[in-house]
Coordinates of C-alpha atoms in Angstrom, one line a residue:
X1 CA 82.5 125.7 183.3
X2 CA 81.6 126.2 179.6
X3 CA 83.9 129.0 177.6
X4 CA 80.5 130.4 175.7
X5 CA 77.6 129.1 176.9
X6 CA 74.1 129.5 175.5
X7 CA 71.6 132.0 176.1
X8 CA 68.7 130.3 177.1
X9 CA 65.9 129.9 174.5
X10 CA 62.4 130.1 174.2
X11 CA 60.7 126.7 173.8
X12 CA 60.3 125.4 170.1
X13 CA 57.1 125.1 169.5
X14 CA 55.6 123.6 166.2
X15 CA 54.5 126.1 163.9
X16 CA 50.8 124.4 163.6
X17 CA 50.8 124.4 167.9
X18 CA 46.9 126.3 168.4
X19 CA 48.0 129.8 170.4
X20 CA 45.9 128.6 173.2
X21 CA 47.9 125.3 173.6
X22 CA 51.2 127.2 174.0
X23 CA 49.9 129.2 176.7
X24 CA 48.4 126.8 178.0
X25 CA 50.9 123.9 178.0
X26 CA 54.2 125.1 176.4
X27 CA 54.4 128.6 178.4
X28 CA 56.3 129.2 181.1
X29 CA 53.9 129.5 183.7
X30 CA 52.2 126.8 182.1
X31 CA 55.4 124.4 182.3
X32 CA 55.7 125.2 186.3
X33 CA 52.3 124.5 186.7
X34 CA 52.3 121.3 185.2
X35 CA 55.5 120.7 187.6
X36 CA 53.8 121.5 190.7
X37 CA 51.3 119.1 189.6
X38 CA 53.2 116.3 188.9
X39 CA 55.4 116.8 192.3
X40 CA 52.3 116.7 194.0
X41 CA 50.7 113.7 192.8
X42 CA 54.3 112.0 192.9
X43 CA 54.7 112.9 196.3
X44 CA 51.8 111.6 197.5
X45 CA 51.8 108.0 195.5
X46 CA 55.2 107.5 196.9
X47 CA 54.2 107.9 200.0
X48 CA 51.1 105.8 199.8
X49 CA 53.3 103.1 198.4
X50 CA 55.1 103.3 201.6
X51 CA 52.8 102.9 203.5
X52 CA 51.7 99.8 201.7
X53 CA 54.7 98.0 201.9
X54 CA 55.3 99.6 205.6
X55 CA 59.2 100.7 204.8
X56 CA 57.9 104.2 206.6
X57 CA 58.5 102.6 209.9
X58 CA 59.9 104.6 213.0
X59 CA 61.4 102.0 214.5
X60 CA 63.7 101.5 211.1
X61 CA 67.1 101.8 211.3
X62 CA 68.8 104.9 210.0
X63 CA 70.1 104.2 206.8
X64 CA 66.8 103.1 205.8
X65 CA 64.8 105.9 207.1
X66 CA 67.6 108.2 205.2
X67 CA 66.8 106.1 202.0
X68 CA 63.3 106.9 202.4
X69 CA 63.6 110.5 202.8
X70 CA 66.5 110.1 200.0
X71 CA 63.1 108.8 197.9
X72 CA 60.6 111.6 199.3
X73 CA 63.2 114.8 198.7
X74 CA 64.6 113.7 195.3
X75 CA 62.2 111.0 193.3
X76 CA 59.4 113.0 192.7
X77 CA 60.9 115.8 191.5
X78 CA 63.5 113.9 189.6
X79 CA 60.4 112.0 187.6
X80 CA 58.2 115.4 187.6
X81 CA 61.3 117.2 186.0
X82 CA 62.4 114.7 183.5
X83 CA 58.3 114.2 182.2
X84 CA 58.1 118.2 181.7
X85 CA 61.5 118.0 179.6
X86 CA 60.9 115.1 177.8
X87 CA 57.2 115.6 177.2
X88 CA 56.2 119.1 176.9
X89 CA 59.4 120.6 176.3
X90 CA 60.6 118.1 173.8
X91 CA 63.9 118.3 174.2
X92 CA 67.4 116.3 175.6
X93 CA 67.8 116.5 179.6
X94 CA 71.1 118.2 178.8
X95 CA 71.2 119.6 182.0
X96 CA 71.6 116.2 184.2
X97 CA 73.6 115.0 180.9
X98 CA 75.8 111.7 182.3
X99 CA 78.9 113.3 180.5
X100 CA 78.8 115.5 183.0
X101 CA 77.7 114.2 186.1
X102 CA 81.9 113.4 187.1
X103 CA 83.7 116.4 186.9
X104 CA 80.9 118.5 187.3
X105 CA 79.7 117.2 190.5
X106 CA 82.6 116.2 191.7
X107 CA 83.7 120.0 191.3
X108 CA 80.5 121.2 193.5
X109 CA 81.1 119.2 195.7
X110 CA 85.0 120.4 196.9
X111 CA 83.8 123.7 196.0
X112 CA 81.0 123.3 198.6
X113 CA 83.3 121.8 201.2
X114 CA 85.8 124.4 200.6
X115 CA 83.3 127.2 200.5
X116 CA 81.3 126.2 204.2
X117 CA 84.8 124.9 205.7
X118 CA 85.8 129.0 204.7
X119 CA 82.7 130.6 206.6
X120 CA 83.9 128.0 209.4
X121 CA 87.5 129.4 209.2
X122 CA 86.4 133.0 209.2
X123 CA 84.2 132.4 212.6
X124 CA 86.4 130.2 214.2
X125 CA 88.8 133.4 213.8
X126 CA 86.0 135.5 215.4
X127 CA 85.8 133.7 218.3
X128 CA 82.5 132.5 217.7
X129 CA 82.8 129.3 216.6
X130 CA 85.4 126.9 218.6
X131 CA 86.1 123.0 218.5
X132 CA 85.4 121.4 222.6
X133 CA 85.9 117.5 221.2
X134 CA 85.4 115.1 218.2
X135 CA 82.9 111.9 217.7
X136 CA 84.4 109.7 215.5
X137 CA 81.3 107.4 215.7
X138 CA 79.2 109.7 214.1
X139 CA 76.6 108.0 211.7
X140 CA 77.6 110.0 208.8
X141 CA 76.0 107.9 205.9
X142 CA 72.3 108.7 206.9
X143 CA 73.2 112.0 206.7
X144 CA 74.8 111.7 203.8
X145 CA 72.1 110.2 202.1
X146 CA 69.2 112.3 203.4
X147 CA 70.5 116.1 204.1
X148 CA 73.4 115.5 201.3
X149 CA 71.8 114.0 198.3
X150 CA 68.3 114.3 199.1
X151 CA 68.2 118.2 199.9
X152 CA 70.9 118.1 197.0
X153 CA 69.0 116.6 194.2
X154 CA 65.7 117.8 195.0
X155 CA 66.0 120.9 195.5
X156 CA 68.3 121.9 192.9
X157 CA 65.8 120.4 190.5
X158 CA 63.2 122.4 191.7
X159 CA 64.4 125.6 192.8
X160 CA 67.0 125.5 189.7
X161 CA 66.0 123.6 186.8
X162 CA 62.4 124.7 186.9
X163 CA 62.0 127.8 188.7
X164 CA 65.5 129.8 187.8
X165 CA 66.0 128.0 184.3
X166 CA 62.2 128.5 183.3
X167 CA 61.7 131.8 184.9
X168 CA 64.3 133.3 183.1
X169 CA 63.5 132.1 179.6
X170 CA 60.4 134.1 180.4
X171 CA 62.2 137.3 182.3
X172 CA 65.6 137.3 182.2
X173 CA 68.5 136.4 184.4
X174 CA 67.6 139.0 187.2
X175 CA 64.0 138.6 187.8
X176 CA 64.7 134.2 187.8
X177 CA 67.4 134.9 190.3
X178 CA 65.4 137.4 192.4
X179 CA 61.9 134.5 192.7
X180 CA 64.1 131.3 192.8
X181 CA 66.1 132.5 195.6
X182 CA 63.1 134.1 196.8
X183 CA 61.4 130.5 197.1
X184 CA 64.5 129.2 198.1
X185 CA 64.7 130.6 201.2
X186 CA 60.8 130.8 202.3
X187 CA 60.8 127.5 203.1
X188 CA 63.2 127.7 205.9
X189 CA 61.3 129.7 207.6
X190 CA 59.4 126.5 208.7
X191 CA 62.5 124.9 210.0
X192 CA 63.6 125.0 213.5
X193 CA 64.9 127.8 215.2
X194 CA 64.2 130.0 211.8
X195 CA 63.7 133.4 211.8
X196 CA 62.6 136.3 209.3
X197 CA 66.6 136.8 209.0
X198 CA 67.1 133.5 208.6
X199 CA 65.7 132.6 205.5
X200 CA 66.6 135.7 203.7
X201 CA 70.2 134.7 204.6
X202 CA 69.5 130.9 203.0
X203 CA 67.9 133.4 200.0
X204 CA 71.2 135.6 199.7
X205 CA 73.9 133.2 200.3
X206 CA 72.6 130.4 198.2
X207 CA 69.3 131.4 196.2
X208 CA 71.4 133.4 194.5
X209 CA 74.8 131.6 194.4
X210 CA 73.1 128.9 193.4
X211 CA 71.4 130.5 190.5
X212 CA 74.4 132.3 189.1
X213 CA 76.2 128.6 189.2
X214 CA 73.7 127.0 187.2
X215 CA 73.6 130.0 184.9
X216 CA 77.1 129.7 183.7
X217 CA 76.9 126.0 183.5
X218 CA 73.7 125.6 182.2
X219 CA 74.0 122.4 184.3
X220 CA 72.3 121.1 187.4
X221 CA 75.7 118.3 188.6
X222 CA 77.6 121.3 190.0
X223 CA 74.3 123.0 192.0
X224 CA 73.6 119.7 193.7
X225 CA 77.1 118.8 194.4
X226 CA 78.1 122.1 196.4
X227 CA 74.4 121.8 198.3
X228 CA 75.6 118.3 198.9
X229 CA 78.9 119.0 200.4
X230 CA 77.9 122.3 201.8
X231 CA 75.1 120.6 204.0
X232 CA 77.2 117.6 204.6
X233 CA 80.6 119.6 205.9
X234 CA 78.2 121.7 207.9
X235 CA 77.3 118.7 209.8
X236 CA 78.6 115.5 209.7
X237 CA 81.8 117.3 209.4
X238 CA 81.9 120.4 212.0
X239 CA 78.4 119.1 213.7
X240 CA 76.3 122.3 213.0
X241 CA 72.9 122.7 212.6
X242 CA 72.1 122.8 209.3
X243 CA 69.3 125.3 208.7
X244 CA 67.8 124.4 212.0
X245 CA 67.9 120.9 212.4
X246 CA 70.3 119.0 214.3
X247 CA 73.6 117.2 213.1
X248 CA 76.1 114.8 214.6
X249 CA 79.5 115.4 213.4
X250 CA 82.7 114.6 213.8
X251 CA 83.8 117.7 215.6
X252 CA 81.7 118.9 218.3
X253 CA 81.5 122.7 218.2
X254 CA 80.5 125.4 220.7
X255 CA 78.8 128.9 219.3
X256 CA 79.8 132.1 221.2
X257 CA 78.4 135.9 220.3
X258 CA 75.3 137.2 219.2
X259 CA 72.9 135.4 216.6
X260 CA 73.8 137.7 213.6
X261 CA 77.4 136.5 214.0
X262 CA 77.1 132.8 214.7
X263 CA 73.9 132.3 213.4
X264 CA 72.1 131.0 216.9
X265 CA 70.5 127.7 217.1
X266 CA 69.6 127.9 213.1
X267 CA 73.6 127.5 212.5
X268 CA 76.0 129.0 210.5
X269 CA 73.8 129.6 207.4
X270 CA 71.9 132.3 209.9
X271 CA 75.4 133.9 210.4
X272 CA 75.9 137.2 208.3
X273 CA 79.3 136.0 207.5
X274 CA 77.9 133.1 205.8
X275 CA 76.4 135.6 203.5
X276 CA 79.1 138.0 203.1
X277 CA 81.1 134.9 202.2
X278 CA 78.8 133.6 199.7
X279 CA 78.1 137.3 198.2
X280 CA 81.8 137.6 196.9
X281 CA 81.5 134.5 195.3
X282 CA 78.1 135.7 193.8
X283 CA 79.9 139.2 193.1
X284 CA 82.2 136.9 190.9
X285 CA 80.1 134.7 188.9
X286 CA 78.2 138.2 188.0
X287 CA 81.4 139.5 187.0
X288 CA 82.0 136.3 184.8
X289 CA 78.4 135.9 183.5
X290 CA 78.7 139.8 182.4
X291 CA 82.2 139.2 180.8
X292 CA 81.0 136.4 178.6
X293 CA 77.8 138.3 177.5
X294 CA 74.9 135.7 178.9
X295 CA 72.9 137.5 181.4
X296 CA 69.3 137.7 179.6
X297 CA 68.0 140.8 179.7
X298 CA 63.8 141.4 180.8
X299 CA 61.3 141.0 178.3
X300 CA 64.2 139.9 175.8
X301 CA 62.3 140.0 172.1
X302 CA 62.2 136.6 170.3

């Protein structure tokens, strides 16, 4: 992580820019709009291209259906993001800077490992978790591809570099973690086996994780590398659900106890000592963003 990072700042706008063009383009609001637009339309040419060139075939084989979802999950947003950065806000995409991409991602992603294999540990203790067999087969590069990177890159770009990092130039640290985890976790309520609880857990334990991460390293490498590895050890590694949807891992694992502890058929994310878990770590990247002076207050004066 960076030693004094810096406070986000309002978009530079050109000092001839007509009032109604900043609020209209340059704005906040105006800037997510734009990114909801572009996500849309890119979502829906790639896949219509698909469909031209018929690589959205069931009967494909894994890794190529992983691929695709790889392109559905992370492409459009990747392209929507970089057009918004580069076009409206004028700027370098510091954020997914390539200097970075090594040690920062490779850091998320042991931290992510570490941090889910830790939950696992804790329930495991708890009697709720427990390890019947292993599946050494298990087609791990499909999920790797697809639930790893996919949910990895996408998201993070959405849910982090627009939503968190634009929301708080516009209200502060607190209000951009509050809606960014808040639309983090909504989502999963369509998945399978989701519940009310369910996606306010995926809300606390990473929404806001998440957000704090990408707060003190004003960086997007480390978000999608512990999503990556979290989702990946989750399931190709301990074969749990992950947020609802089946996984094939190398361990197979039984669940035992009642849903708030083991999380039911939703997995371990639904379990309340995912969240307890993941709150400390929050608890300390709050104590570290207020030690270094970079939480931004509501309604900061420019």
């Amino acid at each position: 992580m960076q030693d004094a990072p810096e406070l986000p700042k309002p978009l530079a706008n050109p000092p001839a820019l007509p009032r109604w063009q900043r609020w209209l383009v340059v704005s906040p609001l105006a800037r997510i709009v734009f990114f909801v637009a572009m996500l849309t339309a890119f979502t829906y040419a790639y896949g219509a291209l698909l469909h031209i060139v018929g690589w959205n075939s069931k009967g494909a084989a894994p890794l190529a259906r992983a691929l695709v979802e790889l392109g559905y999950r992370a492409l459009p947003a990747l392209l929507a993001y970089v057009l918004v950065v580069r076009l409206i806000e004028r700027r370098r995409l510091t954020e997914l800077a390539p200097g970075q991409l090594l040690p920062y991602l490779l850091a998320g992603l042991v931290g992510g490992a570490l941090l889910f294999s830790a939950v696992f540990g804790l329930l495991w203790l708890l009697g709720s978790y427990q390890i019947i067999g292993s599946h050494p087969q298990a087609d791990w590069l499909p999920a790797l591809v697809a639930v790893g990177l996919g949910a990895g890159i996408g998201e993070e770009i959405i849910c982090r570099g627009v939503l968190f990092r634009i929301v708080e130039e516009g209200l502060g640290t607190w209000w951009a973690l509050a809606i960014s985890a808040l639309l983090f976790g909504a989502p999963h309520a369509f998945n399978p086996g989701a519940t009310l609880w369910s996606s306010a857990a995926i809300a606390i334990e990473a929404g806001v994780m998440f957000g704090l991460l990408f707060h003190l390293t004003r960086s997007l490498w480390p978000c999608i590398g512990l999503h990556a590895a979290w989702n990946f050890t989750q399931g190709t590694v301990y074969g749990i659900p992950v947020s609802g949807t089946h996984a094939d891992g190398w361990l197979v694992t039984t669940r035992h106890g009642p849903d708030w502890l083991s999380g039911g058929s939703f997995g371990a994310e639904a379990s309340v000592i995912a969240v307890l878990t993941c709150s400390v770590v929050s608890v300390v990247l709050i104590v570290i963003a207020r030690r270094r002076g970079s939480i931004v207050p509501f309604r900061r004066r420019h």
